[in-house]
mmCIF file of C-alpha atoms in Angstrom:
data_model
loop_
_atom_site.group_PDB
_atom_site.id
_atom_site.type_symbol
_atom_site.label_atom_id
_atom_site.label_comp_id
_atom_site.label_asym_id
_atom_site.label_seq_id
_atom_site.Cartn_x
_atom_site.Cartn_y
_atom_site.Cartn_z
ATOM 1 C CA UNK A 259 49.535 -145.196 15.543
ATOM 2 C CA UNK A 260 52.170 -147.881 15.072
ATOM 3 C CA UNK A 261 53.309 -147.757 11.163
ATOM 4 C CA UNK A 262 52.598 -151.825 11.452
ATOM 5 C CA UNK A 263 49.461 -152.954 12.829
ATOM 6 C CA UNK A 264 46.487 -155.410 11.854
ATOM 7 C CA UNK A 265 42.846 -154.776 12.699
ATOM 8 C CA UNK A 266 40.810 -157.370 13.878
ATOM 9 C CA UNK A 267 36.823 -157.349 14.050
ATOM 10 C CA UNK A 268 35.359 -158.741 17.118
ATOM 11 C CA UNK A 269 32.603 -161.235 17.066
ATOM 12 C CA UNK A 270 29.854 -158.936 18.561
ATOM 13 C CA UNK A 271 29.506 -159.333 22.476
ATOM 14 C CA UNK A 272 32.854 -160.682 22.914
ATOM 15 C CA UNK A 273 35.159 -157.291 22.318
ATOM 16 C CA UNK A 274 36.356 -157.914 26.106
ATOM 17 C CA UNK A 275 37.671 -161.436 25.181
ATOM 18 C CA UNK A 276 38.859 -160.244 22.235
ATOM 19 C CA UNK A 277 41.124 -158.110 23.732
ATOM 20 C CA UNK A 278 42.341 -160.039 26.394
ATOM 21 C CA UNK A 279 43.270 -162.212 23.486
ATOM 22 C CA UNK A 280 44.897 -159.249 21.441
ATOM 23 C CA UNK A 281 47.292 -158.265 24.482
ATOM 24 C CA UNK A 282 47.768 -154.436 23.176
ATOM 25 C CA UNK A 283 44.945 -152.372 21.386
ATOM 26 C CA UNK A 284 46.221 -149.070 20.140
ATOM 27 C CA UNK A 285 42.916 -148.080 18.862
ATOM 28 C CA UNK A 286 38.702 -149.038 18.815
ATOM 29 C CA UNK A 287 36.582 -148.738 16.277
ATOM 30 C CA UNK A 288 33.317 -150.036 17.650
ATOM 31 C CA UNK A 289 34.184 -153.587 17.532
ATOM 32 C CA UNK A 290 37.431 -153.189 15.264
ATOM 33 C CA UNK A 291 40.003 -153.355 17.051
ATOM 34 C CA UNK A 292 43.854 -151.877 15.759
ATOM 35 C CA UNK A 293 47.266 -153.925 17.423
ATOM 36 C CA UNK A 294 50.714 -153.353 16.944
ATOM 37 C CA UNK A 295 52.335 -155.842 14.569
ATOM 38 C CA UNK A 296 51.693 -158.136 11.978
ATOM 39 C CA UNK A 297 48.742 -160.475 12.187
ATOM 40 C CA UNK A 298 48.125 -163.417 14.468
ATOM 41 C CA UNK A 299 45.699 -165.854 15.447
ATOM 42 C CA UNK A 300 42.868 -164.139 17.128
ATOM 43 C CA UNK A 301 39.838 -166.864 17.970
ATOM 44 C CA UNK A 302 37.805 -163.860 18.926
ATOM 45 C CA UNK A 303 38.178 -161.846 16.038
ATOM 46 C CA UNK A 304 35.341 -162.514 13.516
ATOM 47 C CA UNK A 305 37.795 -161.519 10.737
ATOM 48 C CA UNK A 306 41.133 -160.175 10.381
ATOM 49 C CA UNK A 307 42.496 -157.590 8.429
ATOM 50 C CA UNK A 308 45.881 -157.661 7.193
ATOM 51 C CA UNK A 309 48.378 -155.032 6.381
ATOM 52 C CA UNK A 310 45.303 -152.121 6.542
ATOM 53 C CA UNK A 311 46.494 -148.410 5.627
ATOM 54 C CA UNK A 312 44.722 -145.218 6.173
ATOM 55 C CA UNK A 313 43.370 -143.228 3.384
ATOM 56 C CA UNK A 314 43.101 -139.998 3.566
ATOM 57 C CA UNK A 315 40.631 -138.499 1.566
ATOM 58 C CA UNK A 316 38.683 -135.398 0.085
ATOM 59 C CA UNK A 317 35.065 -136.363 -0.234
ATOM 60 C CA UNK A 318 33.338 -139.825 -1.218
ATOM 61 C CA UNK A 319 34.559 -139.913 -4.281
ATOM 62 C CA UNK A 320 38.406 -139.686 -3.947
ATOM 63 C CA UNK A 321 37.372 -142.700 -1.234
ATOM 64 C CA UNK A 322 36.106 -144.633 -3.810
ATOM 65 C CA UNK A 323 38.493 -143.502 -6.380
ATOM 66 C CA UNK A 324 41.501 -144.961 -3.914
ATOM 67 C CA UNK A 325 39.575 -148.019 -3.134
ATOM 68 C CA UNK A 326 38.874 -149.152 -6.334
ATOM 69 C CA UNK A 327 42.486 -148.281 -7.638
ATOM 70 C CA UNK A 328 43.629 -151.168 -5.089
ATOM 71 C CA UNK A 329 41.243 -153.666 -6.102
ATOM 72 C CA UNK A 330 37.320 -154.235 -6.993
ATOM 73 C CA UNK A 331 35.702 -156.068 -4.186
ATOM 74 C CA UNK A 332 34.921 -154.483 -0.617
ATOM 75 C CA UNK A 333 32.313 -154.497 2.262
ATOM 76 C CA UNK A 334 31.892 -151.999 4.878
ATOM 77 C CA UNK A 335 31.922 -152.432 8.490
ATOM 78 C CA UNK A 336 29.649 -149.738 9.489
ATOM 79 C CA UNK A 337 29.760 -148.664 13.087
ATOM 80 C CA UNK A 338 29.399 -144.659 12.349
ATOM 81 C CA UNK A 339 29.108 -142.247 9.543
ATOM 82 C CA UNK A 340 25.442 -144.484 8.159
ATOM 83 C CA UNK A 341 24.740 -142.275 5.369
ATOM 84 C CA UNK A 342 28.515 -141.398 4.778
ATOM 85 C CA UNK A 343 29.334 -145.313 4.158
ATOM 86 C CA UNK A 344 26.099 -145.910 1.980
ATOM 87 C CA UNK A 345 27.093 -143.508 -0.325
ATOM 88 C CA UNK A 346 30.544 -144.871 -1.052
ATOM 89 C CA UNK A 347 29.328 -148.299 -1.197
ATOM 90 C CA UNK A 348 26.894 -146.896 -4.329
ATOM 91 C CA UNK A 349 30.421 -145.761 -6.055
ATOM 92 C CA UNK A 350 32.049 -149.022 -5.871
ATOM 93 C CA UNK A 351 31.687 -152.306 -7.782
ATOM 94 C CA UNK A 352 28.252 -154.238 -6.209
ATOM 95 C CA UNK A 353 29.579 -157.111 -4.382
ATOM 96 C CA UNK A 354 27.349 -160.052 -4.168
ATOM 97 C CA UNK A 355 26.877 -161.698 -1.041
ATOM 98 C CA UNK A 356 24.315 -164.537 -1.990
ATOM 99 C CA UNK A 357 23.395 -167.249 0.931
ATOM 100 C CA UNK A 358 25.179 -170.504 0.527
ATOM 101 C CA UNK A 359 22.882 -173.724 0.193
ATOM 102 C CA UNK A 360 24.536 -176.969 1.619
ATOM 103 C CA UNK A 361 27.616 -178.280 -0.157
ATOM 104 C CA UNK A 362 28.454 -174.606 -1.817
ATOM 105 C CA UNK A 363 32.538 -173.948 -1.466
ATOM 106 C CA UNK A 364 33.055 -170.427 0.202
ATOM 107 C CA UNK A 365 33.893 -167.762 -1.962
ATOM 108 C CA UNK A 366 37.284 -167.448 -3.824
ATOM 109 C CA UNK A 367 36.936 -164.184 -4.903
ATOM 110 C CA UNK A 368 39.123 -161.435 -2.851
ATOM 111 C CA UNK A 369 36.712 -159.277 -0.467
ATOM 112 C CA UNK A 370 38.494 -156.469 1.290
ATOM 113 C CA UNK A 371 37.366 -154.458 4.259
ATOM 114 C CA UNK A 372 36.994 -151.058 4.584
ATOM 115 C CA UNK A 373 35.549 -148.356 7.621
ATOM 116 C CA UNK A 374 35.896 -144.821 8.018
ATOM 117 C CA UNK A 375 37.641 -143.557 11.028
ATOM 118 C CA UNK A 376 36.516 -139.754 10.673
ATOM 119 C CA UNK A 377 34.968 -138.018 7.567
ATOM 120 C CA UNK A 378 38.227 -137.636 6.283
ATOM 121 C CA UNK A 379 40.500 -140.847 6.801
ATOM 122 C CA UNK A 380 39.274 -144.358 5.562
ATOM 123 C CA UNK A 381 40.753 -147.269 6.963
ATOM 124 C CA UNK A 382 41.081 -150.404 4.351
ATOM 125 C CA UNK A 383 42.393 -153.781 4.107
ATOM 126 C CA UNK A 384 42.532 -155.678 0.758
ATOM 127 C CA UNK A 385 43.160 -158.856 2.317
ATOM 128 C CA UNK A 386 41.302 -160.460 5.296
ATOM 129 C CA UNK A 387 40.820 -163.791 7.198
ATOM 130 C CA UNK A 388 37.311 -164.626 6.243
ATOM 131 C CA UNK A 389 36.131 -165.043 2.375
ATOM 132 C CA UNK A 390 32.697 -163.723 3.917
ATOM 133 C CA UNK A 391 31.417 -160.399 4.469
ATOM 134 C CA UNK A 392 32.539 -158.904 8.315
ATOM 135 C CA UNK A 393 33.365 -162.952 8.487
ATOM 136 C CA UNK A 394 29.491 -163.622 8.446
ATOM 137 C CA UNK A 395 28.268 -166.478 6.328
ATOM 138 C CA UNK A 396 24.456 -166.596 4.832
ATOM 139 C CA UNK A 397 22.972 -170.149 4.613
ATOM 140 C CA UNK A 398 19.603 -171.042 2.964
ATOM 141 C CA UNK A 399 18.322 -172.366 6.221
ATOM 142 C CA UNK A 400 16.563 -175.910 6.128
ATOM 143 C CA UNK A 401 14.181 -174.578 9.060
ATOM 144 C CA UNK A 402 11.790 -178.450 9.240
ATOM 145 C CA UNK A 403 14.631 -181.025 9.152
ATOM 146 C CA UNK A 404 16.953 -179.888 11.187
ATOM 147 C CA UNK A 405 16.262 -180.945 15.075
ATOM 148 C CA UNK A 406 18.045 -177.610 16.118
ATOM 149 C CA UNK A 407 19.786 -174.780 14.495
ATOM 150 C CA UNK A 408 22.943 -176.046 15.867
ATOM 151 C CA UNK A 409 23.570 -177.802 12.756
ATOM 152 C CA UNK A 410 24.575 -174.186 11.476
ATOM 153 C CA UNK A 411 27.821 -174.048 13.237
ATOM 154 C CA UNK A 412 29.261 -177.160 11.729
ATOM 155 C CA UNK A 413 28.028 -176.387 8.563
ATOM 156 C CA UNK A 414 29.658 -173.229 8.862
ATOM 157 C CA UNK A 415 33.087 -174.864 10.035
ATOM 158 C CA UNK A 416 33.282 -176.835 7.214
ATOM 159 C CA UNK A 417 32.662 -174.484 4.604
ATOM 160 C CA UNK A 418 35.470 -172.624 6.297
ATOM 161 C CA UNK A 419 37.695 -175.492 6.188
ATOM 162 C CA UNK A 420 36.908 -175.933 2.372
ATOM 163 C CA UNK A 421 36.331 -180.087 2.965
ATOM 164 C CA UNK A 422 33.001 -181.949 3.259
ATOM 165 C CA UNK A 423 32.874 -185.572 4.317
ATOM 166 C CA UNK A 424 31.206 -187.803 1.915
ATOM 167 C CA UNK A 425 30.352 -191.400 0.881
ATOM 168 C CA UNK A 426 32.955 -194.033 2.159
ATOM 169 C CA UNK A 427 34.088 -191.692 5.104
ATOM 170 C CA UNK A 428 33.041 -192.398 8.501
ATOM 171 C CA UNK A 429 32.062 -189.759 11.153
ATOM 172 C CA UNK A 430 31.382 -189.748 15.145
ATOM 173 C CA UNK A 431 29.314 -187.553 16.400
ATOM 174 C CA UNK A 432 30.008 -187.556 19.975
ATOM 175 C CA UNK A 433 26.812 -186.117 22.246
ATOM 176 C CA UNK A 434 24.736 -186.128 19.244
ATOM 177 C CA UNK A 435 21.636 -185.482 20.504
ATOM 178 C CA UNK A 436 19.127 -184.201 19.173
ATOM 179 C CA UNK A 437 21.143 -184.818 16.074
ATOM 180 C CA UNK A 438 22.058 -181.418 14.212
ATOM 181 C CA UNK A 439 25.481 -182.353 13.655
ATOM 182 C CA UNK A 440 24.495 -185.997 12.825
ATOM 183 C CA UNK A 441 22.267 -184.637 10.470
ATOM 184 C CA UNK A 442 24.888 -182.679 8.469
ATOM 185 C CA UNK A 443 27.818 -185.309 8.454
ATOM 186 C CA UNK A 444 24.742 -188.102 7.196
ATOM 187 C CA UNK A 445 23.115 -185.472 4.511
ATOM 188 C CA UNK A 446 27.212 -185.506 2.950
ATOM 189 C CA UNK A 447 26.755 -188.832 2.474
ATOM 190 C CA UNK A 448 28.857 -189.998 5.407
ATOM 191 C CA UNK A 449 28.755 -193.083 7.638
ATOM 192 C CA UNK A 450 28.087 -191.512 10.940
ATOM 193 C CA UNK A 451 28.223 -193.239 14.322
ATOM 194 C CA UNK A 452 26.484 -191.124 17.184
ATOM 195 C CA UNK A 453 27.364 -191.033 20.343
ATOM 196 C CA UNK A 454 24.960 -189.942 23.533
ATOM 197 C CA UNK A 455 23.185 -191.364 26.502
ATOM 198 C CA UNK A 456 19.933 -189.517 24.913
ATOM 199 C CA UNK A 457 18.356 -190.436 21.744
ATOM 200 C CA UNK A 458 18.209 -189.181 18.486
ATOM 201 C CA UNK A 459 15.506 -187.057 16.987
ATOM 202 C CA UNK A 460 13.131 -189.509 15.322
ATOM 203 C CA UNK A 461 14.005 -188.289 11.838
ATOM 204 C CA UNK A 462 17.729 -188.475 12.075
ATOM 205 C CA UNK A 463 17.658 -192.091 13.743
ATOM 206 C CA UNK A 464 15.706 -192.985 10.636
ATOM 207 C CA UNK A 465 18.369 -191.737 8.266
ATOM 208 C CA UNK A 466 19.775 -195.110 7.057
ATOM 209 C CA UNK A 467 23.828 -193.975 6.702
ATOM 210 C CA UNK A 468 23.045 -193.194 10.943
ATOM 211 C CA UNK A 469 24.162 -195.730 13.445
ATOM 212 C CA UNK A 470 23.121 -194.368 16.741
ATOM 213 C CA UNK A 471 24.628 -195.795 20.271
ATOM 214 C CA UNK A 472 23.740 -195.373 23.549
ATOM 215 C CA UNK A 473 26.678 -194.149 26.121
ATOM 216 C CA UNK A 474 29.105 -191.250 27.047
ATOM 217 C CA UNK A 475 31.204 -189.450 24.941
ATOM 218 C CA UNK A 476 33.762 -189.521 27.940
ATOM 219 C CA UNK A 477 33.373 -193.492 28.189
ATOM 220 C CA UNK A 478 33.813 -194.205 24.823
ATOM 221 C CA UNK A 479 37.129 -195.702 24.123
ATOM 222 C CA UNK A 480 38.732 -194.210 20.963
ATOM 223 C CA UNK A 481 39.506 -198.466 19.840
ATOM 224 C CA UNK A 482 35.510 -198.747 20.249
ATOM 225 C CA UNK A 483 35.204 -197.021 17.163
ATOM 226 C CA UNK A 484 38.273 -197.663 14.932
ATOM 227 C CA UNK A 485 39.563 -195.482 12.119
ATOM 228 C CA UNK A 486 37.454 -192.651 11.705
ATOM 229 C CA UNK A 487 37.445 -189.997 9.207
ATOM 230 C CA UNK A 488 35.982 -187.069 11.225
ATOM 231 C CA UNK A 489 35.383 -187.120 14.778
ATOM 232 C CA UNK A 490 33.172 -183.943 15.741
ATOM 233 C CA UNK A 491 31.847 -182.940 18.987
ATOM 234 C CA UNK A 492 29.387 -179.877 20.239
ATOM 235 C CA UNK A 493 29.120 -182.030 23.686
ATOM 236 C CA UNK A 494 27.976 -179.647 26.498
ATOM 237 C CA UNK A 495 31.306 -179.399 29.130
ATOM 238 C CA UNK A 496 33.786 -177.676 30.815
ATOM 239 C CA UNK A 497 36.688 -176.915 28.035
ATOM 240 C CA UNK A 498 39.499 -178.471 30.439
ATOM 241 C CA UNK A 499 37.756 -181.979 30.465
ATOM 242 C CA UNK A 500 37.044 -181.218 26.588
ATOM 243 C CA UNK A 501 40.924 -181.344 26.035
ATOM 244 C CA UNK A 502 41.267 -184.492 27.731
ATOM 245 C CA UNK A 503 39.079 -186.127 25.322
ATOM 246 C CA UNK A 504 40.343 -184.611 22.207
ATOM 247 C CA UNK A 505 44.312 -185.860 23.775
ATOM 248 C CA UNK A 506 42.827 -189.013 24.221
ATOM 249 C CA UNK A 507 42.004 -189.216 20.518
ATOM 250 C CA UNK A 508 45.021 -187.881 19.622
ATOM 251 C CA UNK A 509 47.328 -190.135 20.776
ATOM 252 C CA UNK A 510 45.593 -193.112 19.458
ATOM 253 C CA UNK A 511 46.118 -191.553 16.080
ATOM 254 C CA UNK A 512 42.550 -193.057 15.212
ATOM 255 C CA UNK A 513 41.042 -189.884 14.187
ATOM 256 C CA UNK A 514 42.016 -187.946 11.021
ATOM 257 C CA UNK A 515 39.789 -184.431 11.102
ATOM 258 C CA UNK A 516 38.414 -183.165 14.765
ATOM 259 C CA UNK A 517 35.518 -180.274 14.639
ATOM 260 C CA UNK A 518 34.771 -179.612 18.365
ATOM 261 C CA UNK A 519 32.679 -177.038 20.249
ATOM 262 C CA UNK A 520 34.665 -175.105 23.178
ATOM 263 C CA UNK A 521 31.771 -173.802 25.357
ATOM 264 C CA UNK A 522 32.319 -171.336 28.296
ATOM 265 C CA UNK A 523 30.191 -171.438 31.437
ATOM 266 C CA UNK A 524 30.685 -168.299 33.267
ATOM 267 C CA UNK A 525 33.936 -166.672 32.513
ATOM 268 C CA UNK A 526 35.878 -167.356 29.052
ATOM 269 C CA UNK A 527 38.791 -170.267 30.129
ATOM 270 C CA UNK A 528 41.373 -168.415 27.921
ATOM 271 C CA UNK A 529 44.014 -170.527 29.385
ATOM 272 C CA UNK A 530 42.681 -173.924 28.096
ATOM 273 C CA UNK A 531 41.335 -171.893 24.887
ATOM 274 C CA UNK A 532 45.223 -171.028 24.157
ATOM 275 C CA UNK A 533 45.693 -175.101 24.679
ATOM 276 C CA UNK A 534 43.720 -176.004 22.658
ATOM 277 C CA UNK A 535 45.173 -173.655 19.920
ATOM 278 C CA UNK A 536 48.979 -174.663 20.454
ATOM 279 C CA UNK A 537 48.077 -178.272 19.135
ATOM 280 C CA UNK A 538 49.628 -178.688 15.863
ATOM 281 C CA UNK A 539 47.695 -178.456 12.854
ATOM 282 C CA UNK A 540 44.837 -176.550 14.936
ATOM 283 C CA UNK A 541 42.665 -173.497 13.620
ATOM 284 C CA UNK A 542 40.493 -171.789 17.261
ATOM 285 C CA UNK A 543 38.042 -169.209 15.711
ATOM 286 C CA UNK A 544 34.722 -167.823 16.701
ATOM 287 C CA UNK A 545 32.135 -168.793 14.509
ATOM 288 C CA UNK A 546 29.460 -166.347 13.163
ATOM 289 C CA UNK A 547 27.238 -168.854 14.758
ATOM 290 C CA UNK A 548 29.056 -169.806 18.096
ATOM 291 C CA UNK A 549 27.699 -168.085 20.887
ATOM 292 C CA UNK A 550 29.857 -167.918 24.360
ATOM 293 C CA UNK A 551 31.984 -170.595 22.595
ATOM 294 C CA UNK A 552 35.094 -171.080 20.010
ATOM 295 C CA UNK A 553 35.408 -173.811 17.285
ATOM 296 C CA UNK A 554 38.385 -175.911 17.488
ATOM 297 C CA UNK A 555 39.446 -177.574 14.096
ATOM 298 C CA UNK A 556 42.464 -180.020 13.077
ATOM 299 C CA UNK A 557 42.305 -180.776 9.389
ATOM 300 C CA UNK A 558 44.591 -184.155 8.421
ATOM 301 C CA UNK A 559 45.672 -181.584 5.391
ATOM 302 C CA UNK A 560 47.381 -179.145 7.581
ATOM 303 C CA UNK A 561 49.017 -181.623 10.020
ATOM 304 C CA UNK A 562 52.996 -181.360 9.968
#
């Protein structure tokens, strides 16, 4: 094993993209992948863990005895060795993992990773990509208002991105229906202008910060809408056409934050994927709640 290398935890069902993504994999565990090298972007990867070193160790104790002398929070990714990894999770600090209810900032605290790799070696990270357990968020669902669980993946986004939009801001929604997303944006308190040639679910039409208009998210002409604070998408298309539209947007300069939905039909498009993620200012990640799809963000905050 290379004395430099980051592990990266596939989003489950997607280790092949993952490691078309990675390039080199030096070694699997289940869905953790090791590669030579210090960290990089990985959309596929779930979370990331940097600078991990293997511990080897005497029993569960001396495991949780070096774990704990690097720092107090971890979570397991258990793939192997069930009763093994229950047992040194009972010796460390209990980590709370509460669900988030709507408008709750991700956690701040440092959560490090940790696996074993035989009964003898331990593989830990103290810092990774996602504040969240294996990179899985837990939301109090709102399971009647909602017109489809979609609404889970922006929420999710913008927890991640650590910004909500709010009263005075003004959001599109392009290919709203039924309305998840609308729904979200308009519950921050948001102006929200939704875009699709179907209509709205009854409920979210009704919500009185909700303009609703009838047309194509591919028609629309960015100077239609103005200024807008957030422009978000989960629009059902091919990814290629999906980049049109978002350089459209871009070089009116109209648009401060983007949120879109990359969905694959058939095989992953890696090639407009890596597009997509070479536009300055752009985070690609997988989503605990994506499916056969990546979330593209560009935050105004970390545009050169």
């Amino acid at each position: 094993m290379s004395e430099s290398f980051t592990a990266y935890l596939a989003a489950p069902g997607f280790e092949a993209d993952l490691r078309v993504e990675l390039g080199e994999v030096s070694a699997e565990y289940g869905r953790l992948m090791l590669s030579p090298g210090p960290a990089k972007p990985a959309a596929w990867a779930q979370n990331i863990w940097t600078r991990p070193q293997v511990l080897e160790v005497a029993s569960i104790g001396a495991a949780a005895k070096a774990l704990k002398a690097i720092q107090r929070n971890w979570w397991p990714y258990e793939f192997h060795l069930h009763r093994r990894t229950a047992l040194l999770v009972e010796k460390l600090p209990k980590v709370s993992a509460r669900p988030l209810t709507f408008g709750d900032p991700a956690p701040t605290a440092p959560l490090g990773s940790f696996t074993w790799m035989d009964e003898g070696h331990v593989l830990a990270a103290a810092a990774c990509s996602s504040p969240f357990p294996n990179g899985e968020p837990v939301f109090v669902e709102d399971r009647v208002t909602p017109p489809s669980r979609a609404y889970l993946k922006l929420w999710e986004a913008l927890t991640l991105a650590g910004e909500m939009p709010g009263p005075g801001q003004t959001c599109v929604d392009l290919g709203a229906c039924p309305g998840g997303w609308t729904w979200v944006l308009a519950s921050a308190g948001a102006r929200v202008i939704s875009i699709d040639k179907a209509p709205l679910a009854p409920n979210v039409a009704a919500m009185p910060n909700v303009e609703y208009r009838q047309g194509s998210a591919f028609g629309l002409e960015p100077t239609e809408i103005g200024p807008v604070d957030w422009l978000c998408s989960d629009v059902i298309c091919y990814p290629e056409r999906l980049l049109r539209l978002v350089e459209r947007w871009l070089e009116t300069g109209l648009a401060r934050n983007f949120i879109f939905t990359l969905k694959f039909q058939g095989d992953t498009d890696h090639a407009t994927a890596q597009a997509f993620a070479a536009i300055p200012g752009s985070r690609l990640l997988h989503l605990a709640h994506n499916k056969h799809e990546l979330t593209w963000m560009r935050l105004a905050t970390l545009c050169p």
